[in-house]
Coordinates of C-alpha atoms (C1' of nucleotides) in Angstrom, one line a residue:
Chain A
M1 CA 10.4 -32.3 15.6
G2 CA 7.8 -34.8 14.6
T3 CA 5.2 -33.5 12.2
S4 CA 2.7 -36.3 12.8
G5 CA 0.6 -36.3 15.9
A6 CA 2.2 -33.0 17.2
K7 CA 0.2 -29.8 17.2
P8 CA 0.7 -27.7 14.1
W9 CA 2.6 -24.5 14.6
W10 CA -0.5 -22.3 14.7
R11 CA -1.9 -24.2 17.6
E12 CA 1.2 -24.0 19.8
S13 CA 1.3 -21.3 22.4
A14 CA 4.2 -18.9 22.2
P15 CA 5.7 -16.1 24.3
A16 CA 4.4 -12.7 23.4
H17 CA 6.8 -10.0 22.2
N18 CA 4.2 -7.4 21.3
Q19 CA 1.5 -5.8 23.4
L20 CA -0.8 -5.8 20.4
Q21 CA -2.4 -9.1 19.4
Y22 CA -2.4 -8.5 15.7
L23 CA 1.2 -7.6 15.7
E24 CA 2.0 -10.7 17.7
L25 CA 0.1 -12.9 15.2
R26 CA 1.8 -11.1 12.3
D27 CA 5.2 -11.8 13.7
R28 CA 4.4 -15.4 14.4
I29 CA 3.2 -16.1 10.9
A30 CA 6.1 -14.1 9.4
A31 CA 8.5 -16.2 11.4
Q32 CA 7.0 -19.4 9.9
I33 CA 7.5 -18.0 6.4
Q34 CA 11.0 -16.9 7.2
A35 CA 11.8 -20.3 8.6
G36 CA 10.5 -22.0 5.5
V37 CA 7.8 -23.9 7.4
L38 CA 5.5 -22.0 5.0
G39 CA 7.0 -22.1 1.5
V40 CA 6.3 -19.9 -1.5
G41 CA 2.8 -20.6 -2.9
D42 CA 1.7 -22.5 0.2
R43 CA -1.7 -21.8 1.6
L44 CA -2.0 -20.5 5.1
P45 CA -4.4 -22.1 7.6
S46 CA -7.9 -20.6 7.1
E47 CA -8.9 -17.5 9.1
R48 CA -11.2 -19.6 11.2
Q49 CA -8.5 -22.2 12.0
L50 CA -6.1 -19.4 13.0
E51 CA -8.9 -17.8 15.0
D52 CA -9.4 -20.7 17.5
G53 CA -5.8 -22.0 17.2
L54 CA -4.6 -18.6 18.5
G55 CA -7.5 -17.6 20.6
S56 CA -8.2 -14.3 18.9
A57 CA -11.3 -13.0 17.2
R58 CA -11.5 -13.4 13.4
G59 CA -11.2 -9.6 13.0
T60 CA -8.0 -9.6 14.8
V61 CA -6.6 -12.5 12.8
R62 CA -7.6 -10.6 9.6
E63 CA -5.8 -7.5 10.8
A64 CA -2.6 -9.6 11.2
L65 CA -3.1 -11.0 7.7
F66 CA -3.6 -7.5 6.3
Q67 CA -0.3 -6.4 7.8
L68 CA 1.5 -9.3 6.1
E69 CA -0.3 -8.5 2.9
A70 CA 1.0 -4.9 3.1
E71 CA 4.5 -6.2 3.7
G72 CA 4.2 -8.2 0.5
L73 CA 4.7 -11.5 2.4
I74 CA 1.3 -13.0 1.6
Y75 CA -1.6 -12.4 -0.9
R76 CA -5.2 -13.6 -1.1
R77 CA -7.1 -15.5 -3.6
D78 CA -10.7 -14.5 -3.2
R79 CA -12.6 -17.1 -1.3
S80 CA -9.8 -19.5 -1.7
G81 CA -7.3 -18.6 1.0
W82 CA -4.1 -16.7 1.8
Y83 CA -0.9 -17.7 0.1
V84 CA 2.8 -17.0 0.6
C85 CA 4.1 -14.6 -2.0
P86 CA 6.7 -15.5 -4.5
A87 CA 9.8 -13.2 -4.8
P88 CA 9.2 -10.0 -6.6
I89 CA 10.4 -9.5 -10.2
L90 CA 13.2 -7.0 -10.9
Y91 CA 12.0 -4.5 -13.5
D92 CA 14.1 -1.9 -15.2
P93 CA 11.8 0.3 -17.2
T94 CA 14.7 2.0 -18.9
R95 CA 15.7 -1.1 -20.8
S96 CA 14.0 -1.9 -24.0
E97 CA 14.0 -5.6 -23.2
G98 CA 10.4 -6.7 -22.9
F99 CA 8.4 -8.3 -20.1
M100 CA 8.6 -11.8 -21.6
A101 CA 12.4 -11.5 -21.8
Y102 CA 13.2 -10.2 -18.4
V103 CA 10.7 -12.4 -16.6
T104 CA 12.1 -15.5 -18.3
A105 CA 15.6 -14.4 -17.6
Q106 CA 14.8 -14.5 -13.9
G107 CA 13.6 -18.1 -14.1
R108 CA 9.9 -17.3 -14.1
R109 CA 7.1 -18.0 -16.5
P110 CA 5.6 -14.9 -18.2
E111 CA 2.3 -14.7 -20.0
T112 CA 0.6 -11.9 -21.8
E113 CA -3.0 -11.5 -22.8
T114 CA -4.1 -8.7 -25.0
L115 CA -7.4 -7.6 -23.6
S116 CA -8.2 -5.1 -26.3
K117 CA -6.6 -3.1 -29.1
R118 CA -8.6 -0.3 -30.6
L119 CA -8.4 3.0 -32.3
V120 CA -10.0 5.6 -30.0
P121 CA -10.4 9.3 -29.9
A122 CA -7.7 10.8 -27.5
P123 CA -9.2 11.6 -24.1
D124 CA -8.2 15.0 -22.8
A125 CA -5.5 13.9 -20.5
V126 CA -3.7 11.7 -23.0
A127 CA -4.1 14.2 -25.9
G128 CA -2.0 16.6 -23.9
I129 CA 0.8 14.1 -23.6
F130 CA 0.9 13.4 -27.3
G131 CA 0.5 17.1 -28.1
V132 CA -2.5 16.5 -30.3
A133 CA -6.0 17.8 -30.2
E134 CA -8.6 16.0 -28.0
G135 CA -10.4 13.4 -30.1
T136 CA -7.5 12.7 -32.4
P137 CA -7.4 9.0 -33.1
L138 CA -4.9 7.0 -31.0
Y139 CA -4.2 3.4 -30.6
D140 CA -5.3 2.1 -27.2
I141 CA -4.0 -1.3 -26.2
R142 CA -4.8 -3.0 -22.9
R143 CA -2.9 -6.0 -21.8
L144 CA -2.8 -8.3 -18.8
R145 CA 0.5 -9.9 -17.8
S146 CA 1.1 -12.8 -15.5
I147 CA 4.0 -14.4 -13.8
D148 CA 3.9 -18.1 -13.0
G149 CA 0.1 -18.0 -13.6
R150 CA -0.5 -15.1 -11.3
S151 CA -1.8 -11.9 -12.8
V152 CA 0.5 -9.1 -11.7
L153 CA 0.1 -6.2 -14.1
V154 CA -2.4 -4.5 -16.3
E155 CA -1.3 -1.9 -18.7
R156 CA -2.9 0.6 -21.0
I157 CA -0.7 1.8 -23.9
H158 CA -1.4 4.6 -26.2
V159 CA 0.5 4.9 -29.5
N160 CA 0.3 7.6 -32.2
P161 CA -0.9 5.8 -35.3
D162 CA 1.0 8.3 -37.5
L163 CA 4.2 6.7 -36.3
A164 CA 3.0 3.1 -36.5
P165 CA 0.1 2.7 -38.9
G166 CA -1.5 -0.7 -38.7
L167 CA 0.1 -1.5 -35.4
I168 CA -3.2 -3.0 -34.2
D169 CA -3.0 -5.7 -36.8
H170 CA 0.2 -7.2 -35.4
S171 CA 0.2 -9.7 -32.5
L172 CA 0.8 -7.7 -29.4
D173 CA 1.3 -10.6 -27.0
G174 CA 5.1 -10.1 -27.1
S175 CA 7.2 -7.0 -26.8
L176 CA 5.5 -4.0 -28.1
T177 CA 8.7 -2.1 -28.2
A178 CA 10.2 -4.8 -30.4
V179 CA 7.3 -4.5 -32.8
L180 CA 7.6 -0.8 -33.0
K181 CA 11.3 -1.1 -33.7
N182 CA 11.3 -4.0 -36.2
A183 CA 8.1 -3.2 -38.1
Y184 CA 8.3 0.5 -38.0
G185 CA 11.8 1.5 -37.2
V186 CA 10.6 3.5 -34.3
A187 CA 12.7 3.4 -31.1
A188 CA 12.8 5.5 -27.9
A189 CA 15.6 8.0 -27.5
R190 CA 14.4 9.2 -24.2
N191 CA 12.1 7.7 -21.5
R192 CA 10.3 9.5 -18.8
I193 CA 9.1 7.3 -16.0
A194 CA 6.9 8.3 -13.1
M195 CA 6.1 5.9 -10.2
K196 CA 3.6 6.2 -7.4
P197 CA 2.1 3.8 -5.0
C198 CA -1.6 3.6 -5.8
A199 CA -4.7 1.6 -5.0
I200 CA -5.9 -0.9 -7.6
L201 CA -9.5 0.1 -8.5
G202 CA -12.4 -0.8 -10.6
D203 CA -11.6 -2.5 -13.9
D204 CA -8.0 -2.9 -13.0
A205 CA -8.9 -4.7 -9.8
E206 CA -11.3 -7.0 -11.6
T207 CA -8.8 -8.0 -14.3
L208 CA -6.1 -8.6 -11.7
R209 CA -8.7 -10.5 -9.6
A210 CA -7.7 -8.3 -6.8
R211 CA -9.9 -6.6 -4.2
S212 CA -10.7 -2.9 -5.0
G213 CA -8.3 -0.8 -3.0
S214 CA -5.5 -3.3 -3.0
P215 CA -2.1 -1.7 -2.8
G216 CA -0.4 -1.3 -6.2
L217 CA 2.3 0.5 -8.0
S218 CA 1.6 2.8 -10.8
V219 CA 4.4 3.1 -13.4
I220 CA 3.9 5.5 -16.2
R221 CA 6.4 5.4 -19.0
T222 CA 6.5 8.0 -21.8
S223 CA 8.9 7.3 -24.5
F224 CA 10.1 9.9 -27.0
D225 CA 11.8 9.3 -30.4
P226 CA 14.9 11.3 -31.3
A227 CA 12.7 14.1 -32.7
G228 CA 11.0 14.4 -29.3
R229 CA 7.7 13.0 -30.4
V230 CA 5.8 10.7 -28.1
V231 CA 6.2 7.2 -29.3
E232 CA 4.5 5.3 -26.6
Y233 CA 2.5 6.3 -23.5
D234 CA 2.3 3.3 -21.2
Q235 CA 0.3 3.3 -17.9
E236 CA 1.1 0.2 -15.9
C237 CA -0.6 -0.9 -12.7
W238 CA 1.3 -3.5 -10.8
R239 CA 0.4 -5.6 -7.8
H240 CA 2.5 -4.0 -5.1
D241 CA 4.1 -7.3 -4.0
A242 CA 5.1 -8.4 -7.5
V243 CA 7.8 -6.0 -8.5
I244 CA 10.9 -4.1 -7.6
V245 CA 11.7 -1.3 -10.0
S246 CA 15.4 -0.8 -10.5
V247 CA 17.1 1.7 -12.6
D248 CA 20.7 2.4 -13.2
I249 CA 21.8 5.9 -14.2
R250 CA 25.0 7.5 -15.2
V251 CA 25.1 11.0 -13.7
A252 CA 25.7 13.8 -16.2
P253 CA 29.0 15.5 -15.4
P254 CA 28.3 18.9 -13.9
G255 CA 28.3 22.2 -15.8
H256 CA 28.0 20.8 -19.4
Chain B
M1 CA -25.8 26.4 -1.7
G2 CA -26.5 27.6 1.8
T3 CA -24.3 26.3 4.5
S4 CA -26.2 27.5 7.5
G5 CA -29.3 25.5 8.6
A6 CA -29.0 22.9 5.8
K7 CA -27.8 19.4 6.5
P8 CA -24.1 18.9 6.0
W9 CA -23.2 16.7 2.9
W10 CA -22.5 13.7 5.0
R11 CA -26.1 13.6 6.3
E12 CA -27.8 14.0 3.0
S13 CA -29.1 10.9 1.3
A14 CA -27.7 10.1 -2.1
P15 CA -28.4 7.6 -4.8
A16 CA -26.3 4.5 -4.6
H17 CA -24.0 3.6 -7.5
N18 CA -22.3 0.7 -5.9
Q19 CA -23.7 -2.4 -4.4
L20 CA -21.1 -2.4 -1.7
Q21 CA -21.7 0.1 1.1
Y22 CA -18.0 0.9 1.7
L23 CA -17.4 1.6 -1.9
E24 CA -20.4 3.9 -1.9
L25 CA -19.2 5.8 1.1
R26 CA -15.7 6.0 -0.5
D27 CA -17.0 7.5 -3.7
R28 CA -19.2 10.0 -1.8
I29 CA -16.3 11.2 0.2
A30 CA -14.0 11.3 -2.8
A31 CA -16.6 13.4 -4.6
Q32 CA -16.6 15.9 -1.8
I33 CA -12.8 16.2 -2.1
Q34 CA -12.9 16.4 -5.8
A35 CA -15.5 19.1 -5.7
G36 CA -13.4 21.1 -3.2
V37 CA -16.0 20.9 -0.4
L38 CA -13.2 19.3 1.5
G39 CA -10.0 21.1 0.9
V40 CA -6.4 20.1 1.4
G41 CA -5.6 19.7 5.1
D42 CA -9.3 19.8 6.1
R43 CA -10.4 17.3 8.7
L44 CA -13.2 14.9 7.8
P45 CA -16.2 14.4 10.0
S46 CA -15.4 11.9 12.7
E47 CA -16.0 8.2 12.2
R48 CA -18.9 8.3 14.6
Q49 CA -20.5 11.3 12.8
L50 CA -20.2 9.5 9.5
E51 CA -21.5 6.4 11.1
D52 CA -24.9 7.7 12.0
G53 CA -25.0 10.3 9.3
L54 CA -24.7 7.6 6.7
G55 CA -26.4 4.8 8.6
S56 CA -23.6 2.3 8.4
A57 CA -21.7 0.6 11.2
R58 CA -18.4 2.1 12.2
G59 CA -16.4 -0.8 10.8
T60 CA -18.0 -0.1 7.4
V61 CA -17.2 3.6 7.6
R62 CA -13.6 2.7 8.5
E63 CA -13.4 0.4 5.5
A64 CA -14.3 3.3 3.2
L65 CA -11.7 5.5 4.9
F66 CA -9.1 2.8 4.4
Q67 CA -9.8 2.8 0.7
L68 CA -9.4 6.5 0.5
E69 CA -6.2 6.2 2.4
A70 CA -4.9 3.6 0.0
E71 CA -5.7 5.9 -2.9
G72 CA -3.7 8.6 -1.2
L73 CA -6.6 11.0 -0.9
I74 CA -6.7 11.1 2.9
Y75 CA -4.4 10.3 5.8
R76 CA -4.9 9.9 9.5
R77 CA -3.4 11.6 12.5
D78 CA -3.5 9.2 15.3
R79 CA -6.5 9.9 17.6
S80 CA -7.0 13.2 16.0
G81 CA -8.9 12.5 12.8
W82 CA -8.7 12.0 9.1
Y83 CA -7.4 14.7 6.9
V84 CA -7.3 15.5 3.2
C85 CA -3.9 14.8 1.7
P86 CA -1.8 17.5 0.1
A87 CA -0.5 16.9 -3.4
P88 CA 2.5 14.6 -3.6
I89 CA 6.0 15.9 -4.2
L90 CA 7.8 15.1 -7.4
Y91 CA 11.1 13.5 -6.6
D92 CA 13.9 12.7 -9.1
P93 CA 16.5 10.6 -7.3
T94 CA 18.8 10.9 -10.2
R95 CA 19.3 14.6 -9.6
S96 CA 21.9 15.7 -7.1
E97 CA 19.7 18.5 -6.0
G98 CA 18.8 18.0 -2.3
F99 CA 15.4 17.5 -0.6
M100 CA 15.4 21.0 0.8
A101 CA 15.9 22.4 -2.8
Y102 CA 13.3 20.5 -4.7
V103 CA 10.6 20.7 -2.0
T104 CA 11.1 24.5 -1.9
A105 CA 11.1 24.7 -5.7
Q106 CA 7.6 23.1 -5.6
G107 CA 6.3 25.8 -3.2
R108 CA 6.4 23.7 -0.1
R109 CA 8.2 24.0 3.2
P110 CA 10.8 21.3 3.8
E111 CA 12.3 20.4 7.2
T112 CA 15.0 18.0 8.1
E113 CA 15.8 16.5 11.5
T114 CA 19.0 14.5 12.0
L115 CA 17.9 11.7 14.4
S116 CA 21.3 10.1 14.8
K117 CA 24.8 10.1 13.3
R118 CA 27.2 7.5 14.4
L119 CA 30.1 5.3 13.4
V120 CA 28.8 1.7 13.5
P121 CA 30.2 -1.7 12.5
A122 CA 28.8 -2.6 9.1
P123 CA 26.0 -5.1 9.4
D124 CA 26.2 -8.1 7.1
A125 CA 23.8 -6.8 4.4
V126 CA 25.4 -3.4 4.2
A127 CA 28.9 -4.7 4.2
G128 CA 28.2 -6.5 1.0
I129 CA 27.1 -3.3 -0.7
F130 CA 30.3 -1.5 0.2
G131 CA 32.4 -4.5 -0.5
V132 CA 34.0 -4.4 3.0
A133 CA 34.2 -7.0 5.7
E134 CA 31.3 -7.3 8.2
G135 CA 32.0 -5.1 11.1
T136 CA 34.1 -2.5 9.2
P137 CA 33.2 0.9 10.6
L138 CA 30.7 2.9 8.6
Y139 CA 28.9 6.1 9.2
D140 CA 25.2 5.6 9.9
I141 CA 23.0 8.6 9.6
R142 CA 19.3 8.6 10.3
R143 CA 17.1 11.6 9.3
L144 CA 13.5 12.5 9.3
R145 CA 12.2 14.8 6.7
S146 CA 8.9 16.7 6.6
I147 CA 6.9 18.8 4.2
D148 CA 4.7 21.6 5.5
G149 CA 5.0 20.1 9.0
R150 CA 4.0 16.6 8.0
S151 CA 6.6 13.9 8.4
V152 CA 6.9 12.1 5.1
L153 CA 10.2 10.3 5.0
V154 CA 12.8 8.6 7.2
E155 CA 16.1 7.6 5.7
R156 CA 19.1 5.7 6.8
I157 CA 22.3 6.6 5.1
H158 CA 25.6 4.7 5.2
V159 CA 28.8 6.3 4.1
N160 CA 32.3 4.9 3.9
P161 CA 34.4 7.0 6.3
D162 CA 37.5 6.5 4.1
L163 CA 35.9 8.7 1.5
A164 CA 34.6 11.3 3.9
P165 CA 36.5 11.3 7.2
G166 CA 34.8 13.4 9.8
L167 CA 31.6 13.6 7.9
I168 CA 29.7 13.2 11.2
D169 CA 31.0 16.5 12.5
H170 CA 29.2 18.5 9.8
S171 CA 25.7 19.6 10.1
L172 CA 23.6 17.1 8.1
D173 CA 20.4 18.9 8.2
G174 CA 20.9 20.1 4.6
S175 CA 21.9 18.2 1.5
L176 CA 24.3 15.4 2.3
T177 CA 25.3 15.1 -1.3
A178 CA 26.3 18.8 -1.2
V179 CA 28.5 18.2 1.9
L180 CA 30.2 15.2 0.3
K181 CA 30.9 17.2 -2.8
N182 CA 32.0 20.5 -1.2
A183 CA 33.9 19.3 1.8
Y184 CA 35.3 16.1 0.3
G185 CA 35.2 16.5 -3.4
V186 CA 33.2 13.2 -3.6
A187 CA 30.4 13.0 -6.2
A188 CA 28.4 10.3 -7.7
A189 CA 29.1 9.2 -11.3
R190 CA 26.5 6.5 -11.2
N191 CA 23.3 5.9 -9.3
R192 CA 21.4 2.7 -8.8
I193 CA 17.9 3.1 -7.6
A194 CA 15.6 0.4 -6.4
M195 CA 12.0 1.1 -5.6
K196 CA 9.3 -1.1 -4.0
P197 CA 6.0 -0.5 -2.3
C198 CA 6.5 -1.5 1.3
A199 CA 4.8 -1.4 4.7
I200 CA 6.1 1.1 7.2
L201 CA 7.1 -0.8 10.3
G202 CA 8.5 -0.6 13.8
D203 CA 10.9 2.3 14.3
D204 CA 10.1 3.9 11.0
A205 CA 6.4 3.9 11.8
E206 CA 7.0 5.5 15.1
T207 CA 9.2 8.3 13.8
L208 CA 6.7 9.0 11.0
R209 CA 3.9 8.9 13.6
A210 CA 2.3 6.3 11.3
R211 CA 0.5 3.1 12.1
S212 CA 2.6 0.0 11.8
G213 CA 1.8 -1.5 8.4
S214 CA 0.9 1.8 6.7
P215 CA 1.7 1.7 3.0
G216 CA 5.0 3.2 2.1
L217 CA 7.5 3.4 -0.7
S218 CA 11.0 2.2 -0.2
V219 CA 13.6 3.9 -2.3
I220 CA 17.1 2.6 -2.1
R221 CA 19.8 4.7 -3.7
T222 CA 23.3 3.5 -4.1
S223 CA 25.7 6.0 -5.5
F224 CA 29.1 5.2 -7.0
D225 CA 32.1 7.4 -7.6
P226 CA 33.9 7.4 -10.9
A227 CA 36.1 4.6 -9.6
G228 CA 33.1 2.4 -8.9
R229 CA 33.3 2.7 -5.1
V230 CA 30.1 3.1 -3.1
V231 CA 29.9 6.6 -1.9
E232 CA 26.5 6.6 -0.3
Y233 CA 24.0 3.9 0.4
D234 CA 20.7 5.6 1.2
Q235 CA 17.6 3.7 2.3
E236 CA 14.5 5.9 2.2
C237 CA 11.1 5.0 3.5
W238 CA 8.4 7.4 2.2
R239 CA 4.8 7.7 3.1
H240 CA 3.0 6.3 0.1
D241 CA 0.9 9.3 -0.5
A242 CA 3.6 11.9 -0.3
V243 CA 5.7 11.3 -3.4
I244 CA 5.8 10.6 -7.1
V245 CA 9.2 9.3 -8.2
S246 CA 10.0 10.6 -11.6
V247 CA 13.1 9.9 -13.6
D248 CA 14.2 11.0 -17.1
I249 CA 16.5 8.9 -19.0
R250 CA 18.3 9.1 -22.3
V251 CA 18.4 5.7 -23.9
A252 CA 21.8 4.5 -24.9
P253 CA 22.0 4.1 -28.7
P254 CA 22.0 0.4 -29.7
G255 CA 24.9 -1.7 -30.4
H256 CA 28.1 -0.3 -29.0
Chain C
dA1 C1' -12.6 -42.6 -16.4
dA2 C1' -15.3 -38.7 -16.9
dG3 C1' -18.7 -35.6 -15.7
dG4 C1' -21.9 -33.5 -12.7
dT5 C1' -23.8 -32.1 -8.4
dA6 C1' -24.3 -31.0 -3.7
dA7 C1' -22.1 -30.1 0.6
dA8 C1' -18.4 -28.1 3.0
dC9 C1' -15.1 -24.5 3.2
dT10 C1' -13.2 -19.9 2.6
dG11 C1' -12.8 -15.1 2.5
dG12 C1' -15.9 -10.7 2.0
dA13 C1' -19.2 -7.6 3.9
dC14 C1' -21.7 -5.9 7.7
dT15 C1' -23.5 -5.1 12.4
dA16 C1' -23.2 -4.0 17.2
dT17 C1' -20.6 -3.7 21.0
dA18 C1' -16.9 -2.5 24.5
dC19 C1' -12.9 -0.5 26.3
dC20 C1' -8.5 2.0 25.8
dA21 C1' -5.1 5.8 25.2
dG22 C1' -3.6 9.8 23.0
dA23 C1' -5.3 14.4 21.3
dT24 C1' -7.9 18.4 22.1
dG25 C1' -10.0 22.2 24.1
dG26 C1' -11.9 24.8 27.7
dA27 C1' -12.2 25.8 32.6
dA28 C1' -9.9 26.6 36.8
dT29 C1' -5.7 28.0 38.8
dT30 C1' -1.5 30.5 39.4
Chain D
dA1 C1' -0.9 35.7 30.4
dA2 C1' 0.7 31.4 31.2
dT3 C1' 0.0 26.9 33.3
dT4 C1' -2.4 23.0 35.0
dC5 C1' -5.9 19.9 35.0
dC6 C1' -9.9 17.5 33.5
dA7 C1' -13.8 16.2 30.6
dT8 C1' -14.6 15.2 26.0
dC9 C1' -13.6 13.7 21.4
dT10 C1' -11.1 10.8 18.4
dG11 C1' -9.2 6.9 16.3
dG12 C1' -7.2 2.1 17.7
dT13 C1' -7.9 -2.5 19.3
dA14 C1' -10.7 -6.4 20.2
dT15 C1' -14.9 -9.4 20.5
dA16 C1' -18.7 -12.1 18.7
dG17 C1' -21.9 -12.7 15.8
dT18 C1' -24.6 -13.0 10.9
dC19 C1' -25.2 -13.7 6.1
dC20 C1' -23.3 -14.1 1.5
dA21 C1' -21.1 -15.7 -2.8
dG22 C1' -17.4 -17.9 -4.9
dT23 C1' -14.1 -22.0 -4.5
dT24 C1' -13.0 -26.5 -3.5
dT25 C1' -13.8 -31.2 -2.6
dA26 C1' -15.8 -35.4 -2.2
dC27 C1' -19.3 -38.2 -3.7
dC28 C1' -22.4 -40.0 -6.9
dT29 C1' -23.8 -40.9 -11.5
dT30 C1' -23.0 -42.2 -16.0

DNA sequence: AAGGTAAACTGGACTATACCAGATGGAATT
DNA sequence: AATTCCATCTGGTATAGTCCAGTTTACCTT
């Protein structure tokens, strides 16, 4: 298997297993990733190289790439190229351990950037969650989180200032849950978590440097203190290929 | 506003708010859905109608439709048209309540079709989960589940026959968890749930009548009995627009 | 060695076709 | 009334371009 002089894999002809061209291309590229010919973080040949190497139109090549993107095998960097995805991070939203901790524990390099922290009048939808009147002041924190230099998550957190006055003056680049606990003695007794596949849109897409409409995962975490008050309302928007949400639950014995 | 004689909405001109045509179209269609002009289950004008109604090429119109599909606002029925999505179902995988029950409770009409139920030698990956040798016989059940006549979920369930001998002979069109409990006295004491956005591929795509590569949500539920043995290993593949996963968790008090 | 600049490269957006196969609906048939 | 059949409609796939705006790179200047 000489690498020098020989045709690169994407110029070799191969037997077809699919009747559809874009599925055929998809499987060929996937096979190269599986075989390790393309490693994590590697850039794929450009669309135009694949185009004439494989003899399909560019639109067809792109269709194949979109499939691989949907599968979470590759991602794009705008006007730079297509790259092989790193493995997803395991995330357990029920644990109080913060992003920095669990990403590090999985041998990856986490980063957090606080985009904004403000006191804002509660918008209608959020006011209902906290059980306060619309317009009541709430802390609004927006953070961008990255893994190994790749932006994977934007989140917007609302906190009731009554439970954590002056929260905004702390550094929020670490674990917010830790700040709430250590500086205010506030901790969650109950978490409600809602997850839904979503499209990354508008501002979120821009901050994640993703295309509008990219597939994402919305994770909304509402934590309650022992008295049932909402401590934290956290709306997370993840790149779809970056995360596996995993929770472990003891089942309540029947008929309590 | 009169419906007869007047131009339909998709032929009216409108001020542009986006520099990109497909985002503009997307927002215009989304607005019609939001406003109720297009109701749940309604079919959109065909791509070719939108094409010349809005003065864009078909490819651009399709790009807008893909965006709306990614957002979960519309879905396609192959070679039939684009339709407005119904609201997603709330699914709490930690509850033992079955699909039929929680779908009905939300005022929708559930259906289950058992596609196959067999005894198969455990494939490598699954054997590891059950802690048995590769090739050990396991029950393998495949089911298709629908809501209001739309296929939304395919699942593959593996069960250890030692814990539920003859399981295959029961009707499995209802709640499997209920059968395990009532006929065998087997119930979960612990659930582990992993979720990841995925692409719907191959067989799954065919049974869901979805295009290969459609966005989906993979939900894998492993339930353990009080002794820690694996009772049920359930791999679910949902249409991305059909479900919101919601779990509610009491946080363990610290330090014990 | 450092910085700046211009050319080359890359994906993003858009147009305009063509042909296909499954879905649909109405007409003709039984 | 039920069935069969066919024309039409619909989205799915594929081709072949164009132009654009960021990214990257290689070269030139300092």
